[in-house]
mmCIF file of C-alpha atoms and ligand atoms in Angstrom:
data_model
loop_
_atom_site.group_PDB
_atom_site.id
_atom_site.type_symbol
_atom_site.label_atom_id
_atom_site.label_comp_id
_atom_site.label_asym_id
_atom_site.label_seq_id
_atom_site.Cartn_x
_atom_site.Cartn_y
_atom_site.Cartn_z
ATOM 1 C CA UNK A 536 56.321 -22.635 151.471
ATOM 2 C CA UNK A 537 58.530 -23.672 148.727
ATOM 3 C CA UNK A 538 61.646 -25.567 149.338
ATOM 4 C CA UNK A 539 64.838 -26.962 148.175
ATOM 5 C CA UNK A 540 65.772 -30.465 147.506
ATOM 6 C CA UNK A 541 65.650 -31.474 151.062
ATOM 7 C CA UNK A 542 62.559 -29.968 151.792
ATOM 8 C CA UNK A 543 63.830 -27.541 154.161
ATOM 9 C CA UNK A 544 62.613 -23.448 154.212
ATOM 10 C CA UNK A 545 65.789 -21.591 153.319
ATOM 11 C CA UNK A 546 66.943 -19.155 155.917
ATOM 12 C CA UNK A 547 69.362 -16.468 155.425
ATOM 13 C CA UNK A 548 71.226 -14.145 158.392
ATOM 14 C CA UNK A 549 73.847 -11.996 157.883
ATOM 15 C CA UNK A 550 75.987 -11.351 160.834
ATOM 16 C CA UNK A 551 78.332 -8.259 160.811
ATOM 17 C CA UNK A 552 82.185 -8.713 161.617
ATOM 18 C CA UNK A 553 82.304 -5.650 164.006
ATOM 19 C CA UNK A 554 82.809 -5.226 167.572
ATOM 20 C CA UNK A 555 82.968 -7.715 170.448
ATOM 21 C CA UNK A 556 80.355 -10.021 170.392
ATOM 22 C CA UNK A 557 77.872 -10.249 173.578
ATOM 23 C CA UNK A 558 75.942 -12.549 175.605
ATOM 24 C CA UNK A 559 73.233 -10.771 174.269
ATOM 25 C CA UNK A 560 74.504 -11.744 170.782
ATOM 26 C CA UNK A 561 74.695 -15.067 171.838
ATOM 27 C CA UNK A 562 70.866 -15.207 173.127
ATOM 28 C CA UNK A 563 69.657 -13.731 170.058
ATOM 29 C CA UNK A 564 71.925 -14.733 167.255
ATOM 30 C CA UNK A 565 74.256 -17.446 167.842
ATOM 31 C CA UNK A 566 72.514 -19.711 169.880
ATOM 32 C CA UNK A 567 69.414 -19.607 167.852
ATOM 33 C CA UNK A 568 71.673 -20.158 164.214
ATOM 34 C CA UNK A 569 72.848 -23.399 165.872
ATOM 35 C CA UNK A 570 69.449 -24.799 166.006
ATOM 36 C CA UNK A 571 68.264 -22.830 162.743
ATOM 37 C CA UNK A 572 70.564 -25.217 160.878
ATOM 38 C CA UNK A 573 68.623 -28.187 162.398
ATOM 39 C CA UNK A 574 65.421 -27.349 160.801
ATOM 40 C CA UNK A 575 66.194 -25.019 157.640
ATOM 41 C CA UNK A 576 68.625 -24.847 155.134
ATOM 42 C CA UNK A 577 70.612 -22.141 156.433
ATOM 43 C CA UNK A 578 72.975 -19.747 155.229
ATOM 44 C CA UNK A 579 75.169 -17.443 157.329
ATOM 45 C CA UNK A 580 76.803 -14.703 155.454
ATOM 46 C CA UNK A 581 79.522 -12.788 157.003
ATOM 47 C CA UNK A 582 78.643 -9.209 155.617
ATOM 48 C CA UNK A 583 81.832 -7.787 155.102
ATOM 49 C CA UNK A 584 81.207 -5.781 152.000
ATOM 50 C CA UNK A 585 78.430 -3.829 154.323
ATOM 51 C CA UNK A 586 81.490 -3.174 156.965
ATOM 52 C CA UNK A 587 82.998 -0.216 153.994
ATOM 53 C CA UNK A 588 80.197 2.028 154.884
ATOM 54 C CA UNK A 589 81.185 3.541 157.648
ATOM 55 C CA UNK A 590 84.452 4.554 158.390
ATOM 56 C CA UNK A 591 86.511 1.346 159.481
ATOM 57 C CA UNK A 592 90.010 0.253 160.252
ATOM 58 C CA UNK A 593 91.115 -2.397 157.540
ATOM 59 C CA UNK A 594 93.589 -4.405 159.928
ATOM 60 C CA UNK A 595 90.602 -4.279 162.274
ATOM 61 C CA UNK A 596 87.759 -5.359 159.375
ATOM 62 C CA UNK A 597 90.418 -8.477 158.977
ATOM 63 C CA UNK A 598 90.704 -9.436 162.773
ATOM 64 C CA UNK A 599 86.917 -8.852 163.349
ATOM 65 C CA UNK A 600 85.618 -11.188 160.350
ATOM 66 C CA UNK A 601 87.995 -14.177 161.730
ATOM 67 C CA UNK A 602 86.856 -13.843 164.880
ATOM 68 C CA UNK A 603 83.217 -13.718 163.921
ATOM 69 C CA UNK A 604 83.698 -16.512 161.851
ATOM 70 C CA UNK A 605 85.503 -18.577 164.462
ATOM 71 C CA UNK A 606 82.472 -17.530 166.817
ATOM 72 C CA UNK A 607 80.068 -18.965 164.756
ATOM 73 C CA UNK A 608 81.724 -22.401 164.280
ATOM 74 C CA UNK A 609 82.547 -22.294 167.965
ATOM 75 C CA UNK A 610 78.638 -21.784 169.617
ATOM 76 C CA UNK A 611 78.078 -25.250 167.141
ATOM 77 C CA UNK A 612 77.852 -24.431 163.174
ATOM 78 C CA UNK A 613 78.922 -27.091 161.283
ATOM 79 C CA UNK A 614 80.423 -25.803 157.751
ATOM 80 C CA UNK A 615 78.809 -29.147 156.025
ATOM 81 C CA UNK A 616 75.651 -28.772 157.187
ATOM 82 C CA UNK A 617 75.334 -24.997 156.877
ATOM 83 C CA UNK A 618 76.928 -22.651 154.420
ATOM 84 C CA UNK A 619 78.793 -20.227 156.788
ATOM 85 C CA UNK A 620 80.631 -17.840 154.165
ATOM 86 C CA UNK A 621 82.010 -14.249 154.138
ATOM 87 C CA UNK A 622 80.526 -12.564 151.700
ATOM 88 C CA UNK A 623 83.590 -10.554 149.982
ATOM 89 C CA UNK A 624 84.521 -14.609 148.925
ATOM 90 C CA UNK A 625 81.154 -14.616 146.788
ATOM 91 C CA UNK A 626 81.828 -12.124 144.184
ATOM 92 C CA UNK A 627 77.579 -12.826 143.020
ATOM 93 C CA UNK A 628 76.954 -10.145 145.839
ATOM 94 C CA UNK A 629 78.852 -7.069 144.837
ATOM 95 C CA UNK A 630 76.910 -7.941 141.018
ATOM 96 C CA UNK A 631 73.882 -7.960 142.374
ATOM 97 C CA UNK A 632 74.300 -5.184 144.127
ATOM 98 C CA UNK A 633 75.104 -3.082 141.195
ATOM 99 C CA UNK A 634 72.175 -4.921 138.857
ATOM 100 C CA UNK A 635 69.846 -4.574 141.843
ATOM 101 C CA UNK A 636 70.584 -0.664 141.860
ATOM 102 C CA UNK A 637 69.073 0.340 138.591
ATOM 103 C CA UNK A 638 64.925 -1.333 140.174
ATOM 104 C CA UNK A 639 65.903 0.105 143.745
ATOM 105 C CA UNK A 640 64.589 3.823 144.218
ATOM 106 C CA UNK A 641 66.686 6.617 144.987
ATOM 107 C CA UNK A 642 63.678 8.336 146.766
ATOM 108 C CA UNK A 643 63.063 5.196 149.082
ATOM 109 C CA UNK A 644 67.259 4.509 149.692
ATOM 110 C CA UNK A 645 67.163 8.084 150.925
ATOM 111 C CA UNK A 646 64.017 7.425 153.438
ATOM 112 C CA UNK A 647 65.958 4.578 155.212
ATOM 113 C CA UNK A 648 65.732 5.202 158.893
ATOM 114 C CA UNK A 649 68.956 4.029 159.451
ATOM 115 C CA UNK A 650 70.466 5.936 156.301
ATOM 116 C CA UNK A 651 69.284 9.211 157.836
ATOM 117 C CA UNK A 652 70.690 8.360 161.651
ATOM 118 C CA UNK A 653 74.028 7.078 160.568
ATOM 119 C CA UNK A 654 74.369 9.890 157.547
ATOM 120 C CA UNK A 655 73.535 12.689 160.760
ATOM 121 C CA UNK A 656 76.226 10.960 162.442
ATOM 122 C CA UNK A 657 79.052 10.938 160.226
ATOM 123 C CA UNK A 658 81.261 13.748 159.084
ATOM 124 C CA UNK A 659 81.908 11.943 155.716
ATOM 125 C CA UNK A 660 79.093 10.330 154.000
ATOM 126 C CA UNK A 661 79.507 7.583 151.662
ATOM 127 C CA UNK A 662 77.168 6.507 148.958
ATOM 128 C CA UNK A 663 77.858 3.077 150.135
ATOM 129 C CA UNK A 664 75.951 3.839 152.804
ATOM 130 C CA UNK A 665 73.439 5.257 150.736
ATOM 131 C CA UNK A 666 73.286 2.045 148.724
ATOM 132 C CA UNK A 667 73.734 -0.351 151.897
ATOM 133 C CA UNK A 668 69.960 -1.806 151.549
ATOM 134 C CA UNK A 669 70.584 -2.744 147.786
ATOM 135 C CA UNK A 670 73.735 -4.411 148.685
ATOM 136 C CA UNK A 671 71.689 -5.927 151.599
ATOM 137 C CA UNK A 672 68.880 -6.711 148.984
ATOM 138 C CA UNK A 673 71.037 -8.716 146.724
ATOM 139 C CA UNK A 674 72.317 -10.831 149.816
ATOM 140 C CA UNK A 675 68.537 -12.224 150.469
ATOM 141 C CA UNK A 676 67.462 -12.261 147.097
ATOM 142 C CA UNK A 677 70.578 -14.612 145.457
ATOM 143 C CA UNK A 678 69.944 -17.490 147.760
ATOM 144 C CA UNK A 679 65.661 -17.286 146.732
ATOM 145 C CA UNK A 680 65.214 -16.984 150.314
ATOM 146 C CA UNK A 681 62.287 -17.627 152.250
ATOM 147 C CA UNK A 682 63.003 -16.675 155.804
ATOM 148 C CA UNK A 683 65.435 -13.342 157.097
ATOM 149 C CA UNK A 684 65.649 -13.191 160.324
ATOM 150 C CA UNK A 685 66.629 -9.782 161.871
ATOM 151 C CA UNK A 686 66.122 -7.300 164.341
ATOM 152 C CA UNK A 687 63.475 -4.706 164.186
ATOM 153 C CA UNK A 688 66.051 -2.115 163.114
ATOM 154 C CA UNK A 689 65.872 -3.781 159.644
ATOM 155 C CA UNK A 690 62.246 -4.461 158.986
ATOM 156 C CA UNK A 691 62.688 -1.219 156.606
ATOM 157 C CA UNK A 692 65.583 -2.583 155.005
ATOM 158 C CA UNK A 693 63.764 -5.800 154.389
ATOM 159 C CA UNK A 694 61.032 -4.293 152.900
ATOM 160 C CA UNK A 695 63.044 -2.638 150.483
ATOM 161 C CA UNK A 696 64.163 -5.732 149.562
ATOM 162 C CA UNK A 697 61.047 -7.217 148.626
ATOM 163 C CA UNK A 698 59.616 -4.007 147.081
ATOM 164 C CA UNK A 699 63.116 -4.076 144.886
ATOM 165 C CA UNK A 700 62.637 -8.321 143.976
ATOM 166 C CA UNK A 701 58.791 -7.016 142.985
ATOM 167 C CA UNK A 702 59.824 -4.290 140.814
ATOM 168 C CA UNK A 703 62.659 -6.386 138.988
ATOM 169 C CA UNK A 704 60.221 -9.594 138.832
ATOM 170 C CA UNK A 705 57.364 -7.270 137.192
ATOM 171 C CA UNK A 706 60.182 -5.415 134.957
ATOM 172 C CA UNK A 707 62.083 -8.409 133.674
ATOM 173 C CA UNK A 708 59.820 -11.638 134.801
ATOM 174 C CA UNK A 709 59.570 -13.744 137.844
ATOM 175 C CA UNK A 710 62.706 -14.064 138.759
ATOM 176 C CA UNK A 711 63.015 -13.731 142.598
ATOM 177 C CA UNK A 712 61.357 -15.144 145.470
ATOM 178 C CA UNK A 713 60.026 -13.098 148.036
ATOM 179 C CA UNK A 714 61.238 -13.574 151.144
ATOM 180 C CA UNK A 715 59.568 -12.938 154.895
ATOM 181 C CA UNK A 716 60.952 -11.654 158.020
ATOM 182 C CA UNK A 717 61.741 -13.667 161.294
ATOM 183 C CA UNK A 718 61.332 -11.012 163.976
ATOM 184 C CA UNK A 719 62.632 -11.652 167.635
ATOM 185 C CA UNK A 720 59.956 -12.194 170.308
ATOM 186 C CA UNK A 721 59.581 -9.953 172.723
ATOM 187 C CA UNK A 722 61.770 -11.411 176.099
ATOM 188 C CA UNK A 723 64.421 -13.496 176.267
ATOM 189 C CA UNK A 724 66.077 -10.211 175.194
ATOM 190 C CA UNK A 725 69.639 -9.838 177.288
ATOM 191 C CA UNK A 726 69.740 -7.136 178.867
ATOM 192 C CA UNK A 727 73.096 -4.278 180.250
ATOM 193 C CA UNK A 728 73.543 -5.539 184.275
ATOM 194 C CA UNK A 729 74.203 -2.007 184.955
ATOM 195 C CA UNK A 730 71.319 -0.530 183.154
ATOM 196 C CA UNK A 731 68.177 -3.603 182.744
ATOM 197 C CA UNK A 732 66.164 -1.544 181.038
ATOM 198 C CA UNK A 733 68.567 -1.171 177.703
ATOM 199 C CA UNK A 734 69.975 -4.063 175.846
ATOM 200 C CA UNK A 735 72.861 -5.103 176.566
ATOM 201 C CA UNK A 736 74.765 -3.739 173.514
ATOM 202 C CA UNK A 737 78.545 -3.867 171.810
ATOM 203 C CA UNK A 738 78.326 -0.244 171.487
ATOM 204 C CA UNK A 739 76.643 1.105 174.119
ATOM 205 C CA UNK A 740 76.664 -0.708 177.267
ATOM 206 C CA UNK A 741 79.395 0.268 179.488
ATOM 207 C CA UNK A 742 82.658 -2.401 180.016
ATOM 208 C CA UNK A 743 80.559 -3.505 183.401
ATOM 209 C CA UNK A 744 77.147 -3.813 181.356
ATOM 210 C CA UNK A 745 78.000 -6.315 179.136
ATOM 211 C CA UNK A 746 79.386 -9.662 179.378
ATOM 212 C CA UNK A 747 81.215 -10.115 176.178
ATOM 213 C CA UNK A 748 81.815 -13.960 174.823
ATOM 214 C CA UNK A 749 85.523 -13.690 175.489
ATOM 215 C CA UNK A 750 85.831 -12.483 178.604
ATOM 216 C CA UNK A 751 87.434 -14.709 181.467
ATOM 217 C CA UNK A 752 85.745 -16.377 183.960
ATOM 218 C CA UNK A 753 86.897 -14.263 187.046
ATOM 219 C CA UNK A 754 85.985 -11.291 184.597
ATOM 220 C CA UNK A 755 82.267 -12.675 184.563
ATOM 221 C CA UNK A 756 82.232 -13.780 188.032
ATOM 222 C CA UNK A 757 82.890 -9.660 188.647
ATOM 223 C CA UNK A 758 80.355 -8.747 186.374
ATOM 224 C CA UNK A 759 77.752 -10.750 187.551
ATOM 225 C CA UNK A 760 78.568 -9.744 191.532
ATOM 226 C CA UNK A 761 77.993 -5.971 190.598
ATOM 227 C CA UNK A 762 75.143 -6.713 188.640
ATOM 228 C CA UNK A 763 72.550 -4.271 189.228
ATOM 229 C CA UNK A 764 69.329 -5.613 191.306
ATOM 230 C CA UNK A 765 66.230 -4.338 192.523
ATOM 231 C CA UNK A 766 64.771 -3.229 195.783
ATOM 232 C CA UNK A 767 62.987 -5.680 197.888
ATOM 233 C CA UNK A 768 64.924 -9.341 198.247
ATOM 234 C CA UNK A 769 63.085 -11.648 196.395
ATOM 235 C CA UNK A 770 63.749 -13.581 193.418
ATOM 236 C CA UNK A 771 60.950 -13.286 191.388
ATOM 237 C CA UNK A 772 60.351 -12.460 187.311
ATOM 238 C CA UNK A 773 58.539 -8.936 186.576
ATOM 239 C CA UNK A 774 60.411 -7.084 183.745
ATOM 240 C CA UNK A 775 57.974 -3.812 184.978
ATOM 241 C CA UNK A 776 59.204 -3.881 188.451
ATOM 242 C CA UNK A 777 62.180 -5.696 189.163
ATOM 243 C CA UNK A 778 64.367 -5.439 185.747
ATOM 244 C CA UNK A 779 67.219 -6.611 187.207
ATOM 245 C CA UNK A 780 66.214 -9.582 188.771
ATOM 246 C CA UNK A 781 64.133 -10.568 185.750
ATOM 247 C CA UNK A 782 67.372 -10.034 183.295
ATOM 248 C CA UNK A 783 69.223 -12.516 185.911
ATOM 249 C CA UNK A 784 66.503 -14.832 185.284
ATOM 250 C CA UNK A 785 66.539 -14.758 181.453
ATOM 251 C CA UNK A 786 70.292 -14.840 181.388
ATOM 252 C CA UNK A 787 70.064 -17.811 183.834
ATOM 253 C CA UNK A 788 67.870 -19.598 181.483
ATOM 254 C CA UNK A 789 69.837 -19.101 178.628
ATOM 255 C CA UNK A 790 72.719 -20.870 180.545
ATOM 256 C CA UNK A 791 70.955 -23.414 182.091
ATOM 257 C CA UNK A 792 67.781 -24.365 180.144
ATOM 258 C CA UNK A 793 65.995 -24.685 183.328
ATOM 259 C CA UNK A 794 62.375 -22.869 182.904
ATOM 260 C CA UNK A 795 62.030 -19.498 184.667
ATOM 261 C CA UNK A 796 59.718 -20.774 186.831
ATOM 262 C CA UNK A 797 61.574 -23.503 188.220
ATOM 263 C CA UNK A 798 64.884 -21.277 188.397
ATOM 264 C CA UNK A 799 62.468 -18.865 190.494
ATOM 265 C CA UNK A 800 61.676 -21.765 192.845
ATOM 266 C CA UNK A 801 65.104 -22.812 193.615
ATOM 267 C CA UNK A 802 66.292 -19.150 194.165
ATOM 268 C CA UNK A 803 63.114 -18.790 196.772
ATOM 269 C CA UNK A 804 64.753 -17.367 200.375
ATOM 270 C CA UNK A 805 67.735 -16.867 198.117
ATOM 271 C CA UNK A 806 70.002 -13.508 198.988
ATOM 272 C CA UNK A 807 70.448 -11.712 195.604
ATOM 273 C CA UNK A 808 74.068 -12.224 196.869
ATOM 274 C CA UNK A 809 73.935 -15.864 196.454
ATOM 275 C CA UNK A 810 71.698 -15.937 193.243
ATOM 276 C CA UNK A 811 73.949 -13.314 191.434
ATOM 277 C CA UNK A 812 76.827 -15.496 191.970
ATOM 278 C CA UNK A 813 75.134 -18.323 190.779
ATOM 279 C CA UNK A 814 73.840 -17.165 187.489
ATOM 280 C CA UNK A 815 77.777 -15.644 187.178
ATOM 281 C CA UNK A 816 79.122 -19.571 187.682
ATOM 282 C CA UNK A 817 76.318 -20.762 185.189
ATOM 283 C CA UNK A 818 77.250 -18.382 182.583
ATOM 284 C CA UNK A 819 81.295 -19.018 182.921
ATOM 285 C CA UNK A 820 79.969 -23.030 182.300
ATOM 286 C CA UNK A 821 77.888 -21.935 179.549
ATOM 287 C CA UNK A 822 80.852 -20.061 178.159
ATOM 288 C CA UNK A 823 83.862 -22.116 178.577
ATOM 289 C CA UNK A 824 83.305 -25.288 176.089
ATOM 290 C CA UNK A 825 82.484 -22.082 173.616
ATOM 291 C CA UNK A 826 85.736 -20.113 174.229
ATOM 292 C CA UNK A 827 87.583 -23.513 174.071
ATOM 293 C CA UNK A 828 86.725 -24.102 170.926
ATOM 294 C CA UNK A 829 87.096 -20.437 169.979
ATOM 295 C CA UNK A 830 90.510 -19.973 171.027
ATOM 296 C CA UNK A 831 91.360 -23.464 169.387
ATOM 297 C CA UNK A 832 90.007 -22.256 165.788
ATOM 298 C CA UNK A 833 91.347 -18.433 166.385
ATOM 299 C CA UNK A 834 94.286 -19.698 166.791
ATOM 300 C CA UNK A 835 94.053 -21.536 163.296
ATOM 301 C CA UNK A 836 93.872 -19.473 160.671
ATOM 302 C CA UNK A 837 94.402 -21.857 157.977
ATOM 303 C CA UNK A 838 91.760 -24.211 159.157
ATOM 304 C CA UNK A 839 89.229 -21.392 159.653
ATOM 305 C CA UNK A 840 90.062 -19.879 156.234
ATOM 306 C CA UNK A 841 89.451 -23.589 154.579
ATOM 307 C CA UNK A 842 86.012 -23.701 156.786
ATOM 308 C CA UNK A 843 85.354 -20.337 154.848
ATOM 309 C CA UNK A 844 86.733 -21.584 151.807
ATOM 310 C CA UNK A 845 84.064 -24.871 152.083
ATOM 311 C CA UNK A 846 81.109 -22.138 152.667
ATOM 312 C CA UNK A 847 81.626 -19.718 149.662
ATOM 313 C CA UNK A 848 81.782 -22.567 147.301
ATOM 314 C CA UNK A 849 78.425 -23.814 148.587
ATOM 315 C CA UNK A 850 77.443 -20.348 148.142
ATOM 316 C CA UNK A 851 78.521 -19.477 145.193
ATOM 317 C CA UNK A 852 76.951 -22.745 143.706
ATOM 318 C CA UNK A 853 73.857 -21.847 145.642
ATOM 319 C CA UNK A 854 73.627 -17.673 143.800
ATOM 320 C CA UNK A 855 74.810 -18.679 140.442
ATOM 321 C CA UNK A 856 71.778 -19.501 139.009
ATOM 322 C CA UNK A 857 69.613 -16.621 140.440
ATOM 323 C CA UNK A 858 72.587 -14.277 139.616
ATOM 324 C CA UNK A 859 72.844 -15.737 135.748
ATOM 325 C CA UNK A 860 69.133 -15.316 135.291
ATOM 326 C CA UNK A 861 69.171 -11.647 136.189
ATOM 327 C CA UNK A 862 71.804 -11.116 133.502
ATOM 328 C CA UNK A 863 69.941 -12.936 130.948
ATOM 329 C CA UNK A 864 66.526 -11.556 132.206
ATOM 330 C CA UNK A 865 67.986 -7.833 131.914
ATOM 331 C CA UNK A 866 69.622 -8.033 128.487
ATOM 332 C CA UNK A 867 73.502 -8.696 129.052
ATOM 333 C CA UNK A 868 75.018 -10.614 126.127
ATOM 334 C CA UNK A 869 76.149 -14.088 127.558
ATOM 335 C CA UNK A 870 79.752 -14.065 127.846
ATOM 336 C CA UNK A 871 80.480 -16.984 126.303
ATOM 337 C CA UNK A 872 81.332 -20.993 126.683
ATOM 338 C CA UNK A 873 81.261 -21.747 130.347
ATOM 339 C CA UNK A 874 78.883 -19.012 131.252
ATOM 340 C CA UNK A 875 75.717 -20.406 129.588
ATOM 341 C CA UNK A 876 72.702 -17.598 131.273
ATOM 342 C CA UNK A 877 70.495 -20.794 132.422
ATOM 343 C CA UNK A 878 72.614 -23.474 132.629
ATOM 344 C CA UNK A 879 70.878 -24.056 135.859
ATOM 345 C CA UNK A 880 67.423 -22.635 136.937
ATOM 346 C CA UNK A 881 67.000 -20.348 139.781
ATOM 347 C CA UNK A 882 65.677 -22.583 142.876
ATOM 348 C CA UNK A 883 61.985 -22.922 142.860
ATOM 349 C CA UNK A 884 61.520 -21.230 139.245
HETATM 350 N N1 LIG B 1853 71.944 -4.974 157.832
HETATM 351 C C1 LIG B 1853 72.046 -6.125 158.710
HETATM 352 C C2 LIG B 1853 73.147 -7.060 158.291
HETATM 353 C C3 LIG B 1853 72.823 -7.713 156.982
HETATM 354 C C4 LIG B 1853 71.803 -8.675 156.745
HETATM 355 C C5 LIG B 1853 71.892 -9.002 155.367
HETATM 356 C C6 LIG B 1853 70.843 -9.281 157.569
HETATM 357 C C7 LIG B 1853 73.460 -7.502 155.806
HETATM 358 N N2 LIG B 1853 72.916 -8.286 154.834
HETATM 359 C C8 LIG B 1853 71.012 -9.914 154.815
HETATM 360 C C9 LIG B 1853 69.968 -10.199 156.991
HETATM 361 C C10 LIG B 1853 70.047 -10.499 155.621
HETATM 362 C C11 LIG B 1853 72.335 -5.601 160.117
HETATM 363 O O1 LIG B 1853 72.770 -4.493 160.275
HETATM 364 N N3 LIG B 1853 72.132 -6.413 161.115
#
């Protein structure tokens, strides 16, 4: 694997600024980002230019991004050792986006899975929507990644994006890295407490399903106490037969640390009564240094927006080179002193 100066894979997420983030966003996203940035040089994109796509309140698209942003700071980013950015600040995106469009097919844009369930879903489609994966493409492809990683739901997308950095490397010359997909194990997957057999989910778990990362702690407490279990009283982890119990268990882990096994042993004679309230206490713990530091950075808009402002310089550093070479490579005319195409090579080439 090749590397940067430090010798570090890079890794690149992007996290969208929409709806009220989860505990299950925390398992699966947050919490892992913070120790991402231990081991990989990590960049965490705020994808607000994807947000357009859909219908979308603009006072709303403005709210949403600072609070993701103050989220991610908040569960332990740090903007000098990461480059947390939103991506509307990194102007290298919405370029490559349109360069990116004439080696991206319109045949394969219109086979996206998630293209055909969203453009079913909506009265008006736009062609940003249509073009989503190239805009998507471009995000990965600026930084030379070598690690995405993502949910299943965009495994397609990302193999767009490496069938779209073939065709412009074999059209205009190696230019791109390609990069590979990170792909969440199966368990340790959050699941609704009024329905354990879907994820818990922003969109469609109901209020009491989800425990959302700014709720308050008597809010949790409830939650947790009408949690759903399972039949039989004991304490025991078996996602087949007792989903409930077992989601208790994972969610108990992710607050505590404490193995499964061990968290099954201390809950053995237990009522569900008594271990439902417990995993309820752990997670308002888990939550409170977070939402501390949340409410302290929300409430700071000027400090989060120089955070931001630290990030998109990184990144826009970081793209430059990658986004220069695909002018050169594609024929542009160099637009003159202080934009010399190659005044720094792409990383790796
Ligand atoms: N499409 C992704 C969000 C996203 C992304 C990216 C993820 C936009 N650009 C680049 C990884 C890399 C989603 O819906 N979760």
């Amino acid at each position: 694997m090749a590397a940067n100066a430090d010798n570090k894979p890079r890794v690149f997420s992007g996290i969208q600024p929409t709806g009220r983030k989860t505990l299950g966003n925390y398992s699966g996203g947050f919490r892992q980002y913070a120790q991402t940035q231990e081991t990989h040089d990590a960049f965490f994109c705020i994808v607000d230019l994807h947000s357009i796509t859909v219908e979308y309140d603009p006072a709303e698209l403005r709210d949403s991004t600072l609070d993701v942003a103050a989220m991610l700071f908040a569960t332990g980013l740090d903007s000098e050792r990461s480059t947390v950015f939103c991506q509307s600040h990194v102007t290298a995106h919405a370029e490559a986006a349109w360069l990116l469009s004439a080696v991206a097919s319109y045949g394969q844009l219109g086979r996206m899975t998630q293209f055909k369930e969203k453009s079913d879903r909506h009265e008006f489609v736009s062609a940003g929507l249509f073009t989503y994966p190239v805009l998507m493409a471009g995000d990965i492809l600026l930084y030379q990644t070598d690690l995405v990683p993502i949910g299943d739901d965009q495994r397609q997308h990302l193999e767009l994006a490496r069938d779209i950095a073939e065709r412009f490397n074999y059209r205009y010359g190696e230019t791109f890295r390609l990069p590979d997909g990170k792909f969440p194990e199966v368990g340790g997957r959050v699941m609704d407490l009024q329905d354990p057999t879907s994820k818990m989910s922003t969109t469609l778990s109901s209020e009491q399903g989800a425990v959302y990362l700014t709720d308050t702690p008597d809010t949790i407490r409830k939650k947790f106490k009408s949690a759903v279990t399972d039949s039989g009283r004991e304490v025991r982890y078996d996602p087949k037969e007792k989903p409930g119990v077992s989601n208790l268990l994972e969610i108990m882990n992710v607050a505590t640390g404490e193995p499964i096994d061990a968290l099954e042993q201390s809950f053995d004679g237990a009522g569900y009564g008594q271990f439902k309230e417990a995993v309820g206490e752990a997670v308002v713990t888990l939550l409170a240094p977070i939402q501390e530091r949340f409410e302290a950075l929300r409430g700071d808009e000027r400090e989060l927006q120089r955070l931001l402002a630290v990030g998109a310089e990184k990144a826009r550093r970081a793209s430059e080179p990658t986004l220069e070479a695909m002018y050169e490579r594609m024929g542009f005319v160099n637009a003159g002193p202080g934009r010399l195409f190659g005044a720094a090579r792409p990383r790796g080439l």
